[in-house]
mmCIF file of C-alpha atoms in Angstrom:
data_model
loop_
_atom_site.group_PDB
_atom_site.id
_atom_site.type_symbol
_atom_site.label_atom_id
_atom_site.label_comp_id
_atom_site.label_asym_id
_atom_site.label_seq_id
_atom_site.Cartn_x
_atom_site.Cartn_y
_atom_site.Cartn_z
ATOM 1 C CA MET A 281 171.978 109.050 48.234
ATOM 2 C CA ARG A 282 174.202 111.132 50.820
ATOM 3 C CA LYS A 283 173.501 108.938 53.552
ATOM 4 C CA SER A 284 175.122 105.961 52.242
ATOM 5 C CA ASN A 285 178.364 107.878 51.543
ATOM 6 C CA GLN A 286 178.685 108.343 55.034
ATOM 7 C CA PRO A 287 179.252 104.824 56.796
ATOM 8 C CA LEU A 288 182.240 103.844 54.265
ATOM 9 C CA PHE A 289 183.715 107.820 55.465
ATOM 10 C CA LEU A 290 183.095 107.107 59.238
ATOM 11 C CA VAL A 291 185.129 104.133 58.776
ATOM 12 C CA ILE A 292 188.164 105.925 57.185
ATOM 13 C CA SER A 293 188.064 108.880 59.443
ATOM 14 C CA PHE A 294 188.194 106.031 62.622
ATOM 15 C CA LEU A 295 190.869 104.442 60.727
ATOM 16 C CA PHE A 296 192.927 107.880 60.355
ATOM 17 C CA TRP A 297 192.915 108.235 63.685
ATOM 18 C CA PHE A 298 193.590 105.064 64.676
ATOM 19 C CA SER A 299 196.709 104.724 63.059
ATOM 20 C CA HIS A 300 197.562 108.216 65.098
ATOM 21 C CA PHE A 301 196.978 107.683 68.595
ATOM 22 C CA ILE A 302 197.876 103.673 68.659
ATOM 23 C CA TYR A 303 201.585 104.943 69.370
ATOM 24 C CA ILE A 304 201.260 108.022 71.562
ATOM 25 C CA PRO A 305 201.255 106.821 74.814
ATOM 26 C CA MET A 306 204.545 104.768 73.902
ATOM 27 C CA LEU A 307 205.881 107.377 71.597
ATOM 28 C CA SER A 308 208.130 108.990 74.342
ATOM 29 C CA PRO A 309 209.374 105.808 76.049
ATOM 30 C CA TYR A 310 210.139 104.895 72.441
ATOM 31 C CA ILE A 311 212.720 107.787 72.180
ATOM 32 C CA GLU A 312 214.015 107.261 75.690
ATOM 33 C CA SER A 313 214.556 104.089 74.481
ATOM 34 C CA LEU A 314 216.666 104.434 71.516
ATOM 35 C CA GLY A 315 218.744 107.171 73.620
ATOM 36 C CA GLY A 316 217.261 110.475 73.057
ATOM 37 C CA THR A 317 217.044 113.519 75.627
ATOM 38 C CA TYR A 318 214.088 114.811 77.007
ATOM 39 C CA THR A 319 214.609 117.894 75.126
ATOM 40 C CA LEU A 320 214.745 115.814 71.892
ATOM 41 C CA THR A 321 211.279 114.103 73.329
ATOM 42 C CA GLY A 322 209.691 117.736 73.608
ATOM 43 C CA ILE A 323 210.966 118.632 69.997
ATOM 44 C CA VAL A 324 209.737 115.732 68.362
ATOM 45 C CA LEU A 325 206.293 115.410 70.226
ATOM 46 C CA ALA A 326 206.142 119.656 69.550
ATOM 47 C CA SER A 327 206.827 119.019 65.361
ATOM 48 C CA TYR A 328 203.101 117.286 65.475
ATOM 49 C CA GLY A 329 201.707 120.728 66.317
ATOM 50 C CA LEU A 330 203.996 122.433 64.347
ATOM 51 C CA MET A 331 203.701 121.200 61.422
ATOM 52 C CA GLN A 332 199.787 121.659 61.607
ATOM 53 C CA PHE A 333 200.405 125.473 61.955
ATOM 54 C CA ILE A 334 202.614 125.841 58.951
ATOM 55 C CA PHE A 335 200.202 123.949 57.168
ATOM 56 C CA ARG A 336 196.470 123.729 58.254
ATOM 57 C CA LEU A 337 195.579 127.301 56.367
ATOM 58 C CA PRO A 338 197.356 126.819 53.353
ATOM 59 C CA ILE A 339 195.517 123.432 52.381
ATOM 60 C CA GLY A 340 192.339 124.668 53.495
ATOM 61 C CA ILE A 341 192.679 127.434 50.841
ATOM 62 C CA THR A 342 194.218 125.175 48.299
ATOM 63 C CA SER A 343 191.100 122.809 48.872
ATOM 64 C CA ASP A 344 188.916 125.854 48.057
ATOM 65 C CA LEU A 345 190.885 127.055 44.551
ATOM 66 C CA LEU A 346 190.875 124.003 42.911
ATOM 67 C CA LYS A 347 187.699 122.963 44.221
ATOM 68 C CA LYS A 348 188.702 119.409 45.105
ATOM 69 C CA LEU A 349 188.158 117.848 48.262
ATOM 70 C CA LYS A 350 188.650 113.810 48.000
ATOM 71 C CA VAL A 351 191.926 114.208 46.563
ATOM 72 C CA PHE A 352 193.191 115.829 49.789
ATOM 73 C CA VAL A 353 191.168 113.192 51.914
ATOM 74 C CA ILE A 354 193.581 110.512 50.300
ATOM 75 C CA ALA A 355 196.647 112.636 50.497
ATOM 76 C CA GLY A 356 195.791 112.816 54.170
ATOM 77 C CA MET A 357 195.679 109.391 54.064
ATOM 78 C CA ALA A 358 198.756 108.697 52.453
ATOM 79 C CA ILE A 359 201.122 110.882 54.209
ATOM 80 C CA SER A 360 199.931 109.414 57.310
ATOM 81 C CA THR A 361 200.365 105.669 56.765
ATOM 82 C CA ALA A 362 203.518 107.036 55.115
ATOM 83 C CA SER A 363 204.464 108.353 59.089
ATOM 84 C CA CYS A 364 203.457 104.956 60.521
ATOM 85 C CA LEU A 365 205.903 102.937 58.147
ATOM 86 C CA ALA A 366 208.656 105.365 58.122
ATOM 87 C CA PHE A 367 208.425 104.360 61.845
ATOM 88 C CA SER A 368 207.941 100.943 61.478
ATOM 89 C CA LEU A 369 210.805 100.833 59.150
ATOM 90 C CA THR A 370 213.775 102.871 61.347
ATOM 91 C CA GLU A 371 215.393 103.008 64.658
ATOM 92 C CA SER A 372 217.074 106.608 64.407
ATOM 93 C CA LEU A 373 216.161 109.469 66.439
ATOM 94 C CA GLU A 374 216.200 111.836 63.379
ATOM 95 C CA TRP A 375 213.751 109.480 61.679
ATOM 96 C CA VAL A 376 211.546 109.489 64.749
ATOM 97 C CA LEU A 377 211.577 113.105 64.362
ATOM 98 C CA PHE A 378 210.926 113.140 60.743
ATOM 99 C CA SER A 379 208.164 110.430 60.934
ATOM 100 C CA ARG A 380 206.290 112.435 63.502
ATOM 101 C CA SER A 381 206.692 115.660 61.453
ATOM 102 C CA LEU A 382 204.338 113.451 58.673
ATOM 103 C CA ALA A 383 201.723 112.922 61.055
ATOM 104 C CA GLY A 384 201.113 116.412 61.924
ATOM 105 C CA ILE A 385 200.962 117.294 58.447
ATOM 106 C CA ALA A 386 198.701 114.549 57.618
ATOM 107 C CA ALA A 387 196.723 115.820 60.675
ATOM 108 C CA ALA A 388 196.386 119.180 58.996
ATOM 109 C CA PHE A 389 194.330 117.588 56.247
ATOM 110 C CA TRP A 390 191.704 116.529 59.110
ATOM 111 C CA VAL A 391 189.695 120.113 58.146
ATOM 112 C CA VAL A 392 189.355 118.982 54.356
ATOM 113 C CA PHE A 393 187.923 115.508 55.821
ATOM 114 C CA THR A 394 185.010 117.439 58.008
ATOM 115 C CA ILE A 395 184.262 119.590 54.915
ATOM 116 C CA LEU A 396 183.511 116.503 52.848
ATOM 117 C CA PHE A 397 181.753 114.698 55.525
ATOM 118 C CA SER A 398 179.734 117.574 55.801
ATOM 119 C CA SER A 399 178.572 118.112 52.226
ATOM 120 C CA TYR A 400 177.583 114.251 52.334
ATOM 121 C CA ALA A 401 174.823 115.834 55.049
ATOM 122 C CA ALA A 402 170.876 117.086 54.527
ATOM 123 C CA GLU A 403 171.032 120.748 55.991
ATOM 124 C CA ASP A 404 168.154 119.449 58.700
ATOM 125 C CA LYS A 405 170.823 116.461 59.597
ATOM 126 C CA LEU A 406 174.551 118.411 59.753
ATOM 127 C CA HIS A 407 174.635 118.415 62.915
ATOM 128 C CA SER A 408 173.573 114.931 64.202
ATOM 129 C CA SER A 409 175.784 113.825 61.197
ATOM 130 C CA MET A 410 178.596 115.712 62.374
ATOM 131 C CA GLY A 411 178.231 114.240 66.067
ATOM 132 C CA SER A 412 178.945 110.575 64.174
ATOM 133 C CA LEU A 413 182.168 112.028 63.193
ATOM 134 C CA SER A 414 183.251 113.509 66.139
ATOM 135 C CA PHE A 415 181.866 110.163 68.029
ATOM 136 C CA ALA A 416 184.323 108.062 65.435
ATOM 137 C CA VAL A 417 187.561 110.121 65.924
ATOM 138 C CA VAL A 418 186.648 110.152 69.803
ATOM 139 C CA LEU A 419 186.262 106.606 68.945
ATOM 140 C CA ALA A 420 189.234 105.841 67.471
ATOM 141 C CA GLN A 421 191.585 107.969 69.773
ATOM 142 C CA LEU A 422 190.224 105.895 73.024
ATOM 143 C CA LEU A 423 190.630 102.489 71.789
ATOM 144 C CA GLY A 424 194.207 103.992 70.409
ATOM 145 C CA LEU A 425 195.457 105.288 73.396
ATOM 146 C CA ALA A 426 194.161 102.160 75.859
ATOM 147 C CA ILE A 427 196.086 99.473 73.600
ATOM 148 C CA SER A 428 199.611 100.769 72.598
ATOM 149 C CA ALA A 429 200.808 99.954 75.855
ATOM 150 C CA TRP A 430 199.847 96.514 75.756
ATOM 151 C CA ILE A 431 201.163 96.311 72.172
ATOM 152 C CA VAL A 432 203.986 97.490 72.927
ATOM 153 C CA ASP A 433 204.273 94.989 76.013
ATOM 154 C CA GLU A 434 203.273 91.509 73.921
ATOM 155 C CA TRP A 435 205.312 92.370 70.587
ATOM 156 C CA GLY A 436 208.030 95.266 70.688
ATOM 157 C CA TRP A 437 208.308 98.768 70.026
ATOM 158 C CA HIS A 438 207.326 98.548 66.401
ATOM 159 C CA ALA A 439 204.190 96.488 66.824
ATOM 160 C CA PRO A 440 201.954 99.862 67.088
ATOM 161 C CA TYR A 441 203.540 101.317 64.030
ATOM 162 C CA TRP A 442 202.739 98.380 61.854
ATOM 163 C CA LEU A 443 199.338 98.638 63.249
ATOM 164 C CA GLY A 444 199.023 101.661 62.116
ATOM 165 C CA THR A 445 200.736 101.322 58.809
ATOM 166 C CA ILE A 446 198.440 98.443 57.938
ATOM 167 C CA LEU A 447 195.147 100.277 58.801
ATOM 168 C CA GLY A 448 196.376 103.354 57.185
ATOM 169 C CA VAL A 449 196.702 101.225 54.009
ATOM 170 C CA ALA A 450 193.258 99.942 54.503
ATOM 171 C CA GLY A 451 192.404 103.612 55.267
ATOM 172 C CA LEU A 452 193.581 105.268 51.813
ATOM 173 C CA LEU A 453 192.288 102.271 49.839
ATOM 174 C CA LEU A 454 188.932 103.002 51.060
ATOM 175 C CA SER A 455 189.250 106.925 50.818
ATOM 176 C CA PHE A 456 189.291 105.866 46.642
ATOM 177 C CA PHE A 457 185.974 105.179 46.579
ATOM 178 C CA ILE A 458 184.488 108.045 48.388
ATOM 179 C CA PRO A 459 182.560 110.357 45.812
ATOM 180 C CA GLU A 460 183.760 114.316 45.762
ATOM 181 C CA SER A 461 180.704 115.936 46.419
ATOM 182 C CA LYS A 462 178.860 116.972 43.517
ATOM 183 C CA GLY A 463 176.873 119.955 45.048
ATOM 184 C CA HIS A 464 180.093 121.308 46.960
ATOM 185 C CA LYS A 465 180.447 125.230 46.405
ATOM 186 C CA SER A 466 183.505 126.293 47.057
ATOM 187 C CA ARG A 467 183.856 129.256 49.732
ATOM 188 C CA LYS A 468 185.583 132.301 48.274
ATOM 189 C CA PRO A 469 189.006 131.817 49.849
ATOM 190 C CA PRO A 470 189.974 134.360 52.250
ATOM 191 C CA ASP A 471 192.663 136.968 51.344
ATOM 192 C CA LEU A 472 195.033 138.313 53.524
ATOM 193 C CA ARG A 473 192.908 141.073 54.236
ATOM 194 C CA ASP A 474 190.101 139.141 55.785
ATOM 195 C CA ILE A 475 192.720 136.982 57.984
ATOM 196 C CA ILE A 476 193.974 140.180 59.545
ATOM 197 C CA LYS A 477 190.835 141.836 60.118
ATOM 198 C CA VAL A 478 189.508 138.680 61.469
ATOM 199 C CA LEU A 479 192.510 138.392 63.495
ATOM 200 C CA LYS A 480 191.837 141.699 65.203
ATOM 201 C CA GLU A 481 188.901 140.380 67.247
ATOM 202 C CA PRO A 482 189.104 140.795 70.586
ATOM 203 C CA MET A 483 186.917 137.421 71.510
ATOM 204 C CA LEU A 484 188.992 135.686 68.801
ATOM 205 C CA LEU A 485 192.016 136.183 69.909
ATOM 206 C CA LYS A 486 191.307 135.976 73.716
ATOM 207 C CA VAL A 487 189.869 132.398 73.021
ATOM 208 C CA SER A 488 192.545 131.328 70.762
ATOM 209 C CA CYS A 489 195.310 132.422 73.844
ATOM 210 C CA LEU A 490 193.123 130.060 76.380
ATOM 211 C CA SER A 491 193.090 127.395 73.477
ATOM 212 C CA ILE A 492 196.489 127.534 73.410
ATOM 213 C CA LEU A 493 197.436 127.227 77.084
ATOM 214 C CA ALA A 494 194.625 124.486 77.000
ATOM 215 C CA HIS A 495 196.128 122.188 74.367
ATOM 216 C CA GLY A 496 200.019 123.145 75.691
ATOM 217 C CA ILE A 497 198.738 121.724 78.923
ATOM 218 C CA MET A 498 197.136 118.719 77.124
ATOM 219 C CA PHE A 499 200.151 117.668 74.799
ATOM 220 C CA THR A 500 202.509 117.872 77.078
ATOM 221 C CA THR A 501 200.725 115.741 80.024
ATOM 222 C CA MET A 502 198.331 113.144 78.484
ATOM 223 C CA PHE A 503 199.830 112.954 74.907
ATOM 224 C CA GLY A 504 203.456 113.917 75.858
ATOM 225 C CA PHE A 505 205.293 113.296 78.806
ATOM 226 C CA THR A 506 202.431 111.091 80.855
ATOM 227 C CA THR A 507 203.293 107.609 79.880
ATOM 228 C CA ALA A 508 206.799 108.168 80.622
ATOM 229 C CA TYR A 509 206.644 109.354 83.966
ATOM 230 C CA VAL A 510 203.729 106.560 85.249
ATOM 231 C CA LEU A 511 206.147 103.936 84.264
ATOM 232 C CA SER A 512 208.946 105.799 86.164
ATOM 233 C CA ILE A 513 206.502 105.141 89.085
ATOM 234 C CA GLY A 514 206.598 101.609 88.913
ATOM 235 C CA ILE A 515 203.184 101.248 86.752
ATOM 236 C CA GLN A 516 203.322 98.462 84.462
ATOM 237 C CA PRO A 517 203.037 98.940 80.854
ATOM 238 C CA GLY A 518 200.353 97.000 80.755
ATOM 239 C CA GLU A 519 198.083 98.604 83.201
ATOM 240 C CA VAL A 520 198.865 102.114 80.844
ATOM 241 C CA SER A 521 195.568 101.676 79.369
ATOM 242 C CA LEU A 522 193.828 101.730 82.695
ATOM 243 C CA VAL A 523 195.629 105.342 82.970
ATOM 244 C CA VAL A 524 194.211 106.573 79.354
ATOM 245 C CA PHE A 525 190.682 105.344 80.374
ATOM 246 C CA ALA A 526 190.524 107.068 83.481
ATOM 247 C CA PHE A 527 191.637 110.460 81.167
ATOM 248 C CA MET A 528 189.638 109.878 78.399
ATOM 249 C CA ILE A 529 186.238 108.224 79.616
ATOM 250 C CA PRO A 530 185.464 111.511 81.583
ATOM 251 C CA HIS A 531 187.333 113.715 79.421
ATOM 252 C CA ALA A 532 184.520 112.502 76.848
ATOM 253 C CA LEU A 533 181.653 112.764 78.890
ATOM 254 C CA SER A 534 182.174 116.203 80.225
ATOM 255 C CA THR A 535 182.669 117.368 76.361
ATOM 256 C CA ILE A 536 178.682 116.595 75.790
ATOM 257 C CA MET A 537 178.308 118.056 79.644
ATOM 258 C CA SER A 538 180.129 121.328 79.029
ATOM 259 C CA GLY A 539 177.297 122.930 76.874
ATOM 260 C CA ARG A 540 174.146 121.321 78.337
ATOM 261 C CA THR A 541 175.069 120.912 82.044
ATOM 262 C CA PHE A 542 177.948 123.623 83.826
ATOM 263 C CA VAL A 543 177.178 126.963 80.861
ATOM 264 C CA PRO A 544 173.647 127.459 81.974
ATOM 265 C CA ALA A 545 174.315 126.853 85.534
ATOM 266 C CA LEU A 546 177.734 128.578 85.679
ATOM 267 C CA GLY A 547 178.014 131.054 82.777
ATOM 268 C CA LYS A 548 181.077 130.187 80.256
ATOM 269 C CA TRP A 549 183.794 132.365 81.674
ATOM 270 C CA GLN A 550 183.180 130.640 84.823
ATOM 271 C CA THR A 551 182.942 127.473 83.349
ATOM 272 C CA LEU A 552 186.259 128.134 81.712
ATOM 273 C CA GLN A 553 187.587 129.542 85.130
ATOM 274 C CA ALA A 554 186.737 125.993 87.280
ATOM 275 C CA ALA A 555 187.808 124.193 84.645
ATOM 276 C CA PHE A 556 191.769 125.670 84.337
ATOM 277 C CA PHE A 557 191.520 125.752 87.968
ATOM 278 C CA ALA A 558 190.797 122.150 88.252
ATOM 279 C CA THR A 559 193.557 121.332 85.892
ATOM 280 C CA ALA A 560 196.088 123.847 87.389
ATOM 281 C CA ILE A 561 196.283 122.107 90.661
ATOM 282 C CA PHE A 562 195.440 118.185 89.785
ATOM 283 C CA THR A 563 198.126 118.671 87.255
ATOM 284 C CA PHE A 564 200.634 120.403 89.403
ATOM 285 C CA LEU A 565 199.671 117.551 91.721
ATOM 286 C CA ILE A 566 201.409 114.713 89.959
ATOM 287 C CA PRO A 567 204.762 114.415 90.425
ATOM 288 C CA PHE A 568 203.623 114.261 94.053
ATOM 289 C CA VAL A 569 201.853 111.151 93.926
ATOM 290 C CA GLU A 570 203.448 107.578 93.444
ATOM 291 C CA THR A 571 200.013 105.449 93.838
ATOM 292 C CA LYS A 572 198.308 103.746 91.019
ATOM 293 C CA GLY A 573 195.080 104.954 92.700
ATOM 294 C CA LEU A 574 195.544 108.312 93.498
ATOM 295 C CA MET A 575 196.991 109.145 89.885
ATOM 296 C CA LEU A 576 193.891 106.903 88.160
ATOM 297 C CA LEU A 577 191.928 110.092 90.478
ATOM 298 C CA LEU A 578 194.228 112.686 89.092
ATOM 299 C CA GLN A 579 193.614 111.678 85.116
ATOM 300 C CA MET A 580 189.958 111.448 86.003
ATOM 301 C CA ILE A 581 189.693 115.014 87.282
ATOM 302 C CA ASN A 582 192.200 116.550 84.468
ATOM 303 C CA GLY A 583 190.569 115.062 81.691
ATOM 304 C CA PHE A 584 187.109 116.018 82.994
ATOM 305 C CA ALA A 585 188.059 119.435 83.322
ATOM 306 C CA LEU A 586 189.802 119.972 80.023
ATOM 307 C CA GLY A 587 186.898 117.985 78.255
ATOM 308 C CA LEU A 588 184.630 120.756 79.641
ATOM 309 C CA LEU A 589 187.216 123.513 77.942
ATOM 310 C CA PHE A 590 187.339 122.758 74.090
ATOM 311 C CA PRO A 591 183.461 122.659 72.894
ATOM 312 C CA LEU A 592 183.422 126.405 74.607
ATOM 313 C CA PHE A 593 186.011 127.568 72.724
ATOM 314 C CA LEU A 594 184.805 125.780 69.379
ATOM 315 C CA GLY A 595 181.533 128.842 69.944
ATOM 316 C CA MET A 596 183.489 131.259 71.375
ATOM 317 C CA ALA A 597 185.513 131.661 68.612
ATOM 318 C CA VAL A 598 183.402 132.558 66.403
ATOM 319 C CA GLU A 599 180.155 133.981 68.420
ATOM 320 C CA GLU A 600 180.569 137.773 67.934
ATOM 321 C CA ILE A 601 182.208 137.350 63.882
ATOM 322 C CA GLU A 602 179.640 138.302 61.450
ATOM 323 C CA HIS A 603 178.533 134.715 59.537
ATOM 324 C CA LYS A 604 180.058 135.238 56.339
ATOM 325 C CA LYS A 605 183.798 135.557 58.269
ATOM 326 C CA ARG A 606 183.509 132.617 60.400
ATOM 327 C CA ALA A 607 184.930 130.254 58.311
ATOM 328 C CA THR A 608 188.200 132.121 58.280
ATOM 329 C CA ALA A 609 187.758 133.267 61.902
ATOM 330 C CA MET A 610 187.915 129.063 62.521
ATOM 331 C CA GLY A 611 190.495 128.180 60.401
ATOM 332 C CA ALA A 612 192.847 131.014 62.120
ATOM 333 C CA TYR A 613 191.796 129.818 65.256
ATOM 334 C CA GLN A 614 192.438 126.085 64.241
ATOM 335 C CA ALA A 615 195.722 126.872 63.502
ATOM 336 C CA LEU A 616 196.813 129.709 66.173
ATOM 337 C CA TYR A 617 196.384 126.548 68.934
ATOM 338 C CA ALA A 618 198.325 123.989 67.174
ATOM 339 C CA VAL A 619 200.647 126.889 68.548
ATOM 340 C CA GLY A 620 200.034 125.412 72.420
ATOM 341 C CA MET A 621 200.676 121.955 70.503
ATOM 342 C CA PHE A 622 204.248 123.030 69.673
ATOM 343 C CA LEU A 623 205.500 125.117 72.743
ATOM 344 C CA GLY A 624 203.557 122.892 75.356
ATOM 345 C CA PRO A 625 205.758 120.054 74.700
ATOM 346 C CA PHE A 626 208.938 121.806 73.139
ATOM 347 C CA LEU A 627 209.140 123.686 76.343
ATOM 348 C CA GLY A 628 208.215 120.455 78.724
ATOM 349 C CA GLY A 629 210.604 118.720 77.123
ATOM 350 C CA LEU A 630 213.547 121.413 77.681
ATOM 351 C CA LEU A 631 212.573 121.459 81.340
ATOM 352 C CA ASN A 632 212.718 117.966 81.725
ATOM 353 C CA SER A 633 216.056 117.818 80.732
ATOM 354 C CA PHE A 634 216.952 120.492 83.140
ATOM 355 C CA PHE A 635 214.681 119.483 86.114
ATOM 356 C CA GLY A 636 213.655 116.326 85.468
ATOM 357 C CA LEU A 637 210.688 114.858 84.875
ATOM 358 C CA GLU A 638 208.512 116.319 87.008
ATOM 359 C CA ALA A 639 209.081 119.707 85.324
ATOM 360 C CA SER A 640 206.766 119.758 82.906
ATOM 361 C CA PHE A 641 203.573 118.552 84.970
ATOM 362 C CA TYR A 642 204.629 121.968 87.171
ATOM 363 C CA PHE A 643 204.928 123.796 83.925
ATOM 364 C CA SER A 644 201.515 122.442 82.490
ATOM 365 C CA GLY A 645 199.997 123.243 85.861
ATOM 366 C CA LEU A 646 201.300 127.199 86.054
ATOM 367 C CA MET A 647 200.018 127.088 82.213
ATOM 368 C CA GLY A 648 196.570 125.790 83.725
ATOM 369 C CA GLY A 649 197.269 128.738 86.369
ATOM 370 C CA ALA A 650 197.649 131.065 83.465
ATOM 371 C CA GLY A 651 194.434 130.233 82.225
ATOM 372 C CA PHE A 652 192.449 130.847 85.607
ATOM 373 C CA LEU A 653 193.720 133.983 85.900
ATOM 374 C CA LEU A 654 192.840 135.381 82.183
ATOM 375 C CA CYS A 655 189.467 133.858 82.515
ATOM 376 C CA LEU A 656 189.131 136.302 85.389
ATOM 377 C CA LEU A 657 190.586 138.686 83.986
ATOM 378 C CA TRP A 658 188.580 138.936 80.735
ATOM 379 C CA ARG A 659 185.639 137.739 82.721
ATOM 380 C CA LYS A 660 185.350 141.188 84.273
ATOM 381 C CA SER A 661 186.090 143.723 81.266
#
């Protein structure tokens, strides 16, 4: 019975994230085509993370208070669809900012998606079921990112938004057919004292700080200004999918290898150090590259290095926190790393306006260097 609910939910999850990522590679060039500055582009990109930072924890607490999950999945799909529709129907920069902010609010509902999906799985099948959910998300991201530039090249700037709207409507309609979990036992919502106490945990603070840097790099480069830069050096829109594949495929592979291969061989802190070091060097080199082959090579290395980081962060964030407080810790961690999704592209866009498009990659390289130094410091302590 439970297992029969999973395929439909996986389809809905795929549609949810596909509609988010179908336009990401071409969002920065689209804003430029409307006359937006790099500063405005950074603000638009940053609004996605800011909305998640603001709404993620309240949504999780509210869903616990109401003891309902399905309605939050429907709401998330509806807001995601509305975001794509707003992009589709307008061409003003103000609406672009509003539309991307809506996407950030929708993404904040994902925490409820994961809780409801986990309730469909038997205890002994939980990890394999969550692996299926992760695969659906990665597949949606990969396909959405890969075909974005091709769709724009064939049918124009608004085509990805219209496709996202259509698929969002499909996901919204399907979400009415998923069952509420009858066996769901609501967790006690964390009070302010619990949250403050958890936030004082040294390991959580360290890992959150590192995750802010890693998400800042990711959302400033691949999910931010990388497409605008590769187009500026002569790579054709139809070839942007090659850049996406070069980054995302190694990224997906390294998330699997991180805990299975690198941590047993190097240790946790050494793996983090190596990943941040590689990201710092090869992101800093991007502005010096003007050929497709070298650009693809740098994207492969950066995608692989960043993929090593995120699975480690998830485990390290809660490993020193008692079990009954781990849900609160994970909610706090997810809210904190959204700061990087906001600050990274915001500051990158600001720097681009003053110093040119290359500045965001120098800035991202410095964030990688900061992550390396912090790992070195905290490893010794």
